[in-house]
PDB file of C-alpha atoms in Angstrom:
ATOM      1  CA  UNK A  12     133.764  66.068 -33.939  1.00  0.00           C
ATOM      2  CA  UNK A  13     133.682  65.494 -30.199  1.00  0.00           C
ATOM      3  CA  UNK A  14     131.561  67.028 -27.436  1.00  0.00           C
ATOM      4  CA  UNK A  15     132.725  67.438 -23.839  1.00  0.00           C
ATOM      5  CA  UNK A  16     129.063  67.231 -22.765  1.00  0.00           C
ATOM      6  CA  UNK A  17     129.217  63.480 -23.392  1.00  0.00           C
ATOM      7  CA  UNK A  18     131.385  62.960 -20.300  1.00  0.00           C
ATOM      8  CA  UNK A  19     128.376  62.485 -17.990  1.00  0.00           C
ATOM      9  CA  UNK A  20     126.825  59.920 -20.317  1.00  0.00           C
ATOM     10  CA  UNK A  21     130.039  57.962 -20.810  1.00  0.00           C
ATOM     11  CA  UNK A  22     130.788  58.012 -17.073  1.00  0.00           C
ATOM     12  CA  UNK A  23     127.284  56.821 -16.145  1.00  0.00           C
ATOM     13  CA  UNK A  24     127.230  54.073 -18.769  1.00  0.00           C
ATOM     14  CA  UNK A  25     130.827  52.865 -18.805  1.00  0.00           C
ATOM     15  CA  UNK A  26     132.445  54.325 -15.693  1.00  0.00           C
ATOM     16  CA  UNK A  27     135.716  56.128 -16.471  1.00  0.00           C
ATOM     17  CA  UNK A  28     137.211  53.721 -19.018  1.00  0.00           C
ATOM     18  CA  UNK A  29     135.492  55.002 -22.182  1.00  0.00           C
ATOM     19  CA  UNK A  30     136.152  58.628 -21.284  1.00  0.00           C
ATOM     20  CA  UNK A  31     139.833  57.804 -20.718  1.00  0.00           C
ATOM     21  CA  UNK A  32     139.944  56.070 -24.113  1.00  0.00           C
ATOM     22  CA  UNK A  33     138.338  59.118 -25.727  1.00  0.00           C
ATOM     23  CA  UNK A  34     140.909  61.420 -24.173  1.00  0.00           C
ATOM     24  CA  UNK A  35     143.768  59.155 -25.294  1.00  0.00           C
ATOM     25  CA  UNK A  36     142.311  59.089 -28.807  1.00  0.00           C
ATOM     26  CA  UNK A  37     142.167  62.902 -28.864  1.00  0.00           C
ATOM     27  CA  UNK A  38     145.834  63.063 -27.825  1.00  0.00           C
ATOM     28  CA  UNK A  39     146.656  60.606 -30.623  1.00  0.00           C
ATOM     29  CA  UNK A  40     144.729  62.729 -33.147  1.00  0.00           C
ATOM     30  CA  UNK A  41     146.568  65.851 -32.067  1.00  0.00           C
ATOM     31  CA  UNK A  42     150.002  64.174 -32.109  1.00  0.00           C
ATOM     32  CA  UNK A  43     149.343  62.568 -35.508  1.00  0.00           C
ATOM     33  CA  UNK A  44     147.877  65.659 -37.129  1.00  0.00           C
ATOM     34  CA  UNK A  45     144.446  64.058 -37.607  1.00  0.00           C
ATOM     35  CA  UNK A  46     141.808  66.724 -38.220  1.00  0.00           C
ATOM     36  CA  UNK A  47     139.389  66.877 -35.280  1.00  0.00           C
ATOM     37  CA  UNK A  48     137.522  69.440 -33.235  1.00  0.00           C
ATOM     38  CA  UNK A  49     136.111  69.453 -29.696  1.00  0.00           C
ATOM     39  CA  UNK A  50     133.133  71.546 -28.596  1.00  0.00           C
ATOM     40  CA  UNK A  51     131.692  71.955 -25.090  1.00  0.00           C
ATOM     41  CA  UNK A  52     128.214  70.934 -26.317  1.00  0.00           C
ATOM     42  CA  UNK A  53     126.017  71.167 -29.396  1.00  0.00           C
ATOM     43  CA  UNK A  54     124.277  74.309 -28.133  1.00  0.00           C
ATOM     44  CA  UNK A  55     127.518  76.330 -28.161  1.00  0.00           C
ATOM     45  CA  UNK A  56     128.007  79.161 -30.600  1.00  0.00           C
ATOM     46  CA  UNK A  57     131.267  77.563 -31.762  1.00  0.00           C
ATOM     47  CA  UNK A  58     129.364  74.455 -32.890  1.00  0.00           C
ATOM     48  CA  UNK A  59     126.767  76.559 -34.720  1.00  0.00           C
ATOM     49  CA  UNK A  60     129.539  78.486 -36.473  1.00  0.00           C
ATOM     50  CA  UNK A  61     131.353  75.258 -37.387  1.00  0.00           C
ATOM     51  CA  UNK A  62     128.228  73.743 -38.965  1.00  0.00           C
ATOM     52  CA  UNK A  63     127.461  76.983 -40.826  1.00  0.00           C
ATOM     53  CA  UNK A  64     131.030  77.155 -42.179  1.00  0.00           C
ATOM     54  CA  UNK A  65     131.503  73.493 -43.163  1.00  0.00           C
ATOM     55  CA  UNK A  66     127.882  72.719 -44.214  1.00  0.00           C
ATOM     56  CA  UNK A  67     128.088  68.919 -43.714  1.00  0.00           C
ATOM     57  CA  UNK A  68     125.891  66.739 -45.921  1.00  0.00           C
ATOM     58  CA  UNK A  69     124.713  64.702 -42.936  1.00  0.00           C
ATOM     59  CA  UNK A  70     125.518  63.642 -39.384  1.00  0.00           C
ATOM     60  CA  UNK A  71     125.891  59.950 -38.526  1.00  0.00           C
ATOM     61  CA  UNK A  72     124.435  59.463 -35.042  1.00  0.00           C
ATOM     62  CA  UNK A  73     123.684  56.662 -32.630  1.00  0.00           C
ATOM     63  CA  UNK A  74     120.094  56.388 -31.479  1.00  0.00           C
ATOM     64  CA  UNK A  75     120.345  53.344 -29.219  1.00  0.00           C
ATOM     65  CA  UNK A  76     119.401  53.291 -25.570  1.00  0.00           C
ATOM     66  CA  UNK A  77     122.412  53.281 -23.298  1.00  0.00           C
ATOM     67  CA  UNK A  78     122.329  51.209 -20.132  1.00  0.00           C
ATOM     68  CA  UNK A  79     123.053  53.612 -17.288  1.00  0.00           C
ATOM     69  CA  UNK A  80     124.574  52.903 -13.906  1.00  0.00           C
ATOM     70  CA  UNK A  81     123.261  55.884 -11.916  1.00  0.00           C
ATOM     71  CA  UNK A  82     122.262  56.167  -8.270  1.00  0.00           C
ATOM     72  CA  UNK A  83     118.817  54.730  -7.582  1.00  0.00           C
ATOM     73  CA  UNK A  84     117.441  58.031  -6.282  1.00  0.00           C
ATOM     74  CA  UNK A  85     118.564  60.160  -9.241  1.00  0.00           C
ATOM     75  CA  UNK A  86     115.716  59.658 -11.731  1.00  0.00           C
ATOM     76  CA  UNK A  87     115.998  63.228 -13.068  1.00  0.00           C
ATOM     77  CA  UNK A  88     119.653  62.760 -14.017  1.00  0.00           C
ATOM     78  CA  UNK A  89     118.897  59.395 -15.634  1.00  0.00           C
ATOM     79  CA  UNK A  90     116.085  60.931 -17.705  1.00  0.00           C
ATOM     80  CA  UNK A  91     118.402  63.695 -18.922  1.00  0.00           C
ATOM     81  CA  UNK A  92     121.117  61.224 -19.898  1.00  0.00           C
ATOM     82  CA  UNK A  93     118.645  58.956 -21.704  1.00  0.00           C
ATOM     83  CA  UNK A  94     117.645  61.920 -23.872  1.00  0.00           C
ATOM     84  CA  UNK A  95     121.276  62.684 -24.747  1.00  0.00           C
ATOM     85  CA  UNK A  96     121.275  61.323 -28.313  1.00  0.00           C
ATOM     86  CA  UNK A  97     117.786  62.625 -29.012  1.00  0.00           C
ATOM     87  CA  UNK A  98     118.834  66.140 -28.017  1.00  0.00           C
ATOM     88  CA  UNK A  99     121.868  65.927 -30.296  1.00  0.00           C
ATOM     89  CA  UNK A 100     119.719  64.565 -33.125  1.00  0.00           C
ATOM     90  CA  UNK A 101     117.222  67.418 -32.807  1.00  0.00           C
ATOM     91  CA  UNK A 102     120.030  69.973 -32.693  1.00  0.00           C
ATOM     92  CA  UNK A 103     121.485  68.593 -35.920  1.00  0.00           C
ATOM     93  CA  UNK A 104     118.089  68.732 -37.616  1.00  0.00           C
ATOM     94  CA  UNK A 105     117.602  72.307 -36.426  1.00  0.00           C
ATOM     95  CA  UNK A 106     120.850  73.153 -38.237  1.00  0.00           C
ATOM     96  CA  UNK A 107     118.992  72.050 -41.408  1.00  0.00           C
ATOM     97  CA  UNK A 108     121.284  69.057 -41.904  1.00  0.00           C
ATOM     98  CA  UNK A 109     120.241  65.452 -42.573  1.00  0.00           C
ATOM     99  CA  UNK A 110     120.823  62.777 -39.928  1.00  0.00           C
ATOM    100  CA  UNK A 111     121.685  59.138 -40.677  1.00  0.00           C
ATOM    101  CA  UNK A 112     121.202  56.598 -37.882  1.00  0.00           C
ATOM    102  CA  UNK A 113     123.736  53.915 -37.016  1.00  0.00           C
ATOM    103  CA  UNK A 114     121.054  51.400 -36.030  1.00  0.00           C
ATOM    104  CA  UNK A 115     120.009  49.452 -39.093  1.00  0.00           C
ATOM    105  CA  UNK A 116     123.064  50.464 -41.128  1.00  0.00           C
ATOM    106  CA  UNK A 117     123.558  47.973 -44.003  1.00  0.00           C
ATOM    107  CA  UNK A 118     126.170  47.370 -46.640  1.00  0.00           C
ATOM    108  CA  UNK A 119     124.868  46.474 -50.111  1.00  0.00           C
ATOM    109  CA  UNK A 120     127.634  46.098 -52.652  1.00  0.00           C
ATOM    110  CA  UNK A 121     129.423  49.442 -52.774  1.00  0.00           C
ATOM    111  CA  UNK A 122     126.591  51.236 -50.993  1.00  0.00           C
ATOM    112  CA  UNK A 123     125.873  51.914 -47.368  1.00  0.00           C
ATOM    113  CA  UNK A 124     122.190  52.141 -46.534  1.00  0.00           C
ATOM    114  CA  UNK A 125     120.879  53.843 -43.385  1.00  0.00           C
ATOM    115  CA  UNK A 126     117.665  55.173 -41.958  1.00  0.00           C
ATOM    116  CA  UNK A 127     117.701  58.928 -42.362  1.00  0.00           C
ATOM    117  CA  UNK A 128     115.855  61.935 -41.031  1.00  0.00           C
ATOM    118  CA  UNK A 129     115.715  65.069 -43.067  1.00  0.00           C
ATOM    119  CA  UNK A 130     115.268  68.577 -41.756  1.00  0.00           C
ATOM    120  CA  UNK A 131     112.269  70.731 -42.529  1.00  0.00           C
ATOM    121  CA  UNK A 132     113.693  72.961 -45.239  1.00  0.00           C
ATOM    122  CA  UNK A 133     110.410  74.614 -46.093  1.00  0.00           C
ATOM    123  CA  UNK A 134     110.027  76.957 -43.152  1.00  0.00           C
TER     124      UNK A 134
END
């Protein structure tokens, strides 16, 4: 699953190179028949419908801070980009789906251990 909304974050953190790699990877997936889907952002109705249809067990998300290279006078834009992964994390939890975090991921034998957040299923 890919989100076009990540373009601003990737561009601010890594200039254009990571976004170009992402686009090349998407072309490769399409040409090779690898199952993938692209949404404009995680607030779109298409994303909500996709999650409701596929009912994933969990989402594996990054929660690290990303070093940003934004203009010195654009504090508002920097604050929005810094909250990028948190907004995605909260959106996934609101879909009543568990979230596993990449930071702290460990391999133990045939198991993968991760810090997880579970949605409030009681409301």
